Coordinates of C-alpha atoms in Angstrom, one line a residue:
Chain A
Q1 CA -15.6 2.4 -6.1
A2 CA -16.0 0.1 -3.1
V3 CA -15.7 1.5 0.4
V4 CA -13.6 -0.5 2.9
T5 CA -14.3 0.0 6.6
Q6 CA -12.2 -0.5 9.7
E7 CA -12.6 0.4 13.3
P8 CA -11.2 3.9 13.7
S9 CA -9.5 3.1 16.9
L10 CA -8.9 0.2 19.4
T11 CA -7.2 -0.1 22.7
V12 CA -5.5 -3.3 24.0
S13 CA -3.6 -3.9 27.3
P14 CA 0.0 -5.1 27.1
G15 CA -0.1 -8.9 26.7
G16 CA -3.7 -8.8 25.6
T17 CA -5.5 -9.8 22.4
V18 CA -7.2 -7.5 19.9
T19 CA -8.8 -8.0 16.5
V20 CA -9.0 -5.4 13.8
T21 CA -11.7 -6.1 11.1
C22 CA -12.0 -5.0 7.5
G23 CA -15.4 -4.9 5.8
S24 CA -16.5 -4.2 2.2
S25 CA -19.5 -2.2 1.0
T26 CA -19.9 -4.7 -1.9
G27 CA -20.6 -7.7 0.4
P28 CA -18.7 -10.3 2.4
V29 CA -15.0 -10.3 2.2
T30 CA -13.6 -13.6 0.8
I31 CA -10.3 -15.1 -0.2
V32 CA -10.7 -13.6 -3.7
N33 CA -10.4 -10.2 -2.2
Y34 CA -6.8 -11.3 -1.3
P35 CA -6.8 -9.2 2.0
Y36 CA -3.6 -7.6 2.9
W37 CA -2.7 -6.0 6.3
F38 CA -0.1 -3.2 6.8
Q39 CA 1.4 -1.5 9.9
L40 CA 2.1 2.2 9.6
R41 CA 4.2 4.3 12.1
P42 CA 4.7 8.0 11.8
G43 CA 7.5 9.0 9.4
Q44 CA 8.1 5.4 8.2
A45 CA 7.2 3.5 5.1
P46 CA 4.3 1.0 5.5
R47 CA 5.3 -2.5 6.7
T48 CA 3.5 -5.5 5.2
L49 CA 2.2 -7.9 7.9
I50 CA -0.2 -10.3 6.2
S51 CA -0.9 -11.1 2.5
D52 CA -3.6 -13.2 0.9
T53 CA -5.7 -13.4 4.0
T54 CA -3.4 -15.5 6.2
K55 CA 0.2 -15.4 5.0
R56 CA 2.7 -13.8 7.3
H57 CA 5.5 -11.8 5.7
S58 CA 8.9 -13.2 6.5
T59 CA 9.5 -10.5 9.1
T60 CA 6.0 -10.5 10.7
P61 CA 6.0 -11.7 14.4
A62 CA 4.0 -14.8 15.0
R63 CA 1.7 -12.8 17.4
F64 CA 0.0 -11.4 14.3
S65 CA -2.4 -13.5 12.4
G66 CA -4.9 -13.0 9.6
S67 CA -8.3 -14.7 9.0
L68 CA -11.8 -14.2 7.7
L69 CA -14.3 -13.6 10.4
G70 CA -18.1 -13.0 10.0
G71 CA -17.8 -11.8 6.4
K72 CA -14.8 -9.6 7.1
A73 CA -11.1 -9.9 7.0
A74 CA -9.5 -9.8 10.4
L75 CA -6.1 -9.1 11.9
T76 CA -5.6 -10.6 15.3
L77 CA -2.8 -9.5 17.6
S78 CA -2.2 -12.0 20.5
G79 CA 0.1 -10.8 23.3
A80 CA 0.3 -7.1 22.4
Q81 CA 3.6 -5.4 22.9
P82 CA 4.2 -1.6 23.4
E83 CA 5.9 -1.5 20.0
D84 CA 2.7 -2.7 18.3
E85 CA 1.1 0.7 18.9
A86 CA 0.6 2.0 15.4
E87 CA -2.0 2.4 12.6
Y88 CA -3.1 -0.7 10.8
Y89 CA -4.6 -0.7 7.3
C90 CA -6.2 -3.4 5.3
L91 CA -6.3 -3.6 1.5
L92 CA -8.8 -5.5 -0.6
F93 CA -8.7 -6.5 -4.3
Y94 CA -11.8 -6.2 -6.5
G95 CA -11.4 -8.4 -9.5
A96 CA -14.2 -7.0 -11.6
D97 CA -12.3 -3.8 -12.2
R98 CA -8.8 -4.9 -11.0
N99 CA -8.9 -2.2 -8.4
R100 CA -7.5 -2.2 -4.9
V101 CA -9.0 -0.2 -2.0
F102 CA -7.5 0.6 1.4
G103 CA -9.5 0.7 4.6
G104 CA -9.5 4.0 6.5
G105 CA -7.1 2.6 9.0
T106 CA -7.3 1.6 12.7
R107 CA -5.2 3.4 15.3
L108 CA -4.2 0.9 17.9
T109 CA -3.2 2.0 21.4
V110 CA -1.3 -0.4 23.6
Chain B
Q1 CA 18.3 -8.9 -0.5
V2 CA 15.9 -6.7 -2.4
Q3 CA 16.5 -3.0 -2.3
V4 CA 14.1 -0.3 -3.4
V5 CA 15.3 3.2 -4.0
Q6 CA 13.0 6.2 -5.0
S7 CA 13.8 9.6 -6.4
G8 CA 14.1 12.6 -4.2
A9 CA 11.5 15.1 -2.9
E10 CA 9.7 17.3 -5.4
L11 CA 8.1 20.8 -5.1
K12 CA 5.6 21.6 -7.8
K13 CA 3.0 24.2 -8.6
P14 CA -0.7 23.5 -9.3
G15 CA -1.2 22.3 -12.8
D16 CA 2.4 20.9 -13.1
S17 CA 3.2 17.2 -13.6
V18 CA 5.6 15.1 -11.5
K19 CA 7.4 11.9 -12.4
V20 CA 8.7 9.7 -9.5
S21 CA 11.1 6.8 -10.1
C22 CA 11.4 3.5 -8.2
K23 CA 14.5 1.4 -8.8
T24 CA 14.8 -2.1 -7.5
S25 CA 17.7 -4.5 -7.2
G26 CA 18.1 -8.0 -5.9
N27 CA 14.9 -9.3 -7.4
T28 CA 13.6 -10.3 -10.8
F29 CA 12.3 -6.8 -11.7
N30 CA 11.0 -7.8 -15.1
G31 CA 8.6 -10.5 -14.0
Q32 CA 7.1 -8.8 -11.0
Y33 CA 4.5 -6.0 -10.5
I34 CA 5.4 -2.7 -9.0
Q35 CA 2.7 -1.2 -6.8
W36 CA 2.3 2.5 -6.0
V37 CA 0.6 3.9 -2.9
R38 CA 0.4 7.4 -1.4
Q39 CA -0.3 9.0 2.0
A40 CA -1.4 12.6 2.2
P41 CA -0.6 14.5 5.5
G42 CA -2.9 13.4 8.2
R43 CA -4.7 11.0 6.0
G44 CA -4.7 7.2 5.3
L45 CA -3.1 5.1 2.6
E46 CA -4.4 5.3 -0.9
W47 CA -3.6 2.7 -3.6
L48 CA -2.7 4.3 -6.9
G49 CA -2.0 1.4 -9.2
R50 CA 0.4 -1.2 -10.4
I51 CA 2.5 -1.9 -13.5
H52 CA 4.1 -5.1 -14.9
P53 CA 7.5 -3.9 -16.2
T54 CA 7.8 -6.3 -19.1
R55 CA 4.2 -6.6 -20.3
G56 CA 3.7 -2.9 -19.7
D57 CA 0.1 -3.4 -18.6
A58 CA -1.0 -1.2 -15.7
D59 CA -4.1 -0.9 -13.5
Y60 CA -5.0 2.5 -12.0
T61 CA -7.3 3.7 -9.2
Q62 CA -10.5 5.0 -10.6
T63 CA -10.1 8.2 -8.7
L64 CA -7.0 9.3 -10.6
Q65 CA -7.9 7.9 -14.0
G66 CA -6.7 10.3 -16.8
R67 CA -4.1 12.0 -14.6
L68 CA -1.9 9.0 -13.7
T69 CA 0.5 7.1 -16.0
M70 CA 2.8 4.3 -14.9
T71 CA 5.7 3.1 -17.0
A72 CA 8.9 1.1 -16.6
D73 CA 12.4 0.8 -18.1
T74 CA 13.5 -2.7 -17.8
S75 CA 17.1 -1.9 -18.9
I76 CA 17.6 0.0 -15.6
S77 CA 15.1 -1.9 -13.4
T78 CA 13.2 1.3 -12.8
A79 CA 9.5 2.0 -12.7
F80 CA 8.0 5.4 -13.0
M81 CA 4.8 7.1 -11.8
E82 CA 3.7 10.3 -13.5
L83 CA 0.9 12.4 -12.2
G84 CA -0.4 15.4 -14.1
S85 CA -2.6 18.4 -13.5
L86 CA -1.4 18.6 -9.9
T87 CA -3.6 20.1 -7.2
F88 CA -2.9 20.9 -3.6
D89 CA -4.6 17.6 -2.7
D90 CA -1.8 15.7 -4.4
T91 CA 0.6 16.7 -1.7
A92 CA 1.6 13.4 -0.2
T93 CA 4.4 10.9 0.3
Y94 CA 4.4 8.5 -2.7
Y95 CA 5.6 4.9 -2.1
C96 CA 6.4 2.1 -4.4
A97 CA 6.6 -1.6 -3.4
A98 CA 8.2 -4.5 -5.1
R99 CA 7.1 -8.1 -5.3
T100 CA 8.9 -11.3 -4.7
T101 CA 6.4 -13.8 -3.4
G102 CA 3.8 -11.2 -2.4
D103 CA 2.7 -7.9 -4.0
F104 CA 4.1 -5.6 -1.3
D105 CA 7.1 -7.5 0.0
F106 CA 9.6 -4.6 -0.2
W107 CA 8.8 -0.9 0.1
G108 CA 10.7 2.1 -1.0
P109 CA 11.4 4.9 1.5
G110 CA 8.9 7.2 -0.1
T111 CA 9.1 10.4 -2.1
L112 CA 7.6 13.6 -0.7
L113 CA 5.6 15.6 -3.2
T114 CA 4.6 19.1 -2.2
V115 CA 2.2 21.1 -4.4
S116 CA 2.4 24.8 -3.5
S117 CA 1.8 28.1 -5.3

């Protein structure tokens, strides 16, 4: 099974910009990995932020954006708010075995 | 508006099986995959698998192959996740998610499974 890697933790100042990345042990992440991004707060169900690399969920604030960056999937937060302090997880699809694998999560401090 | 309701918390012993349900309303249940994810205490998210309710085909994570079975009853718009041969490591909150335009559009509240002797 592939291993998906994220930064364990990041810190951003209020109003600042931060990028969380998501890499794969099998090689560059591309659109056929259909990257997803989720926000997780303690005691709550996951919240879907981004699907299929760049598509914002209907409830996702515009300050969150998804992209591919240097062979990885990326989640960029522009204009961080205190309420954005949470864990962020990416999820990649592997078509060869129709498997999906989460990254280890990134704890974001604002 | 899509709503997702899951069954209540479960307490099981090692070696037992558990069956968690996930009922959706407000969407076209029959034509959309249901995804299952879990989070163990102090750990990250783990994708378990997905099922297409009408076709019945399911994909499972390799790590739980042989212990995990996903089914669905289209007459009651409910999907089920059954995990057998439980160990302490299966203690976790189990989530299902329903699709409308994206695979994880709407999440259930989670079902806490505790495996304890």
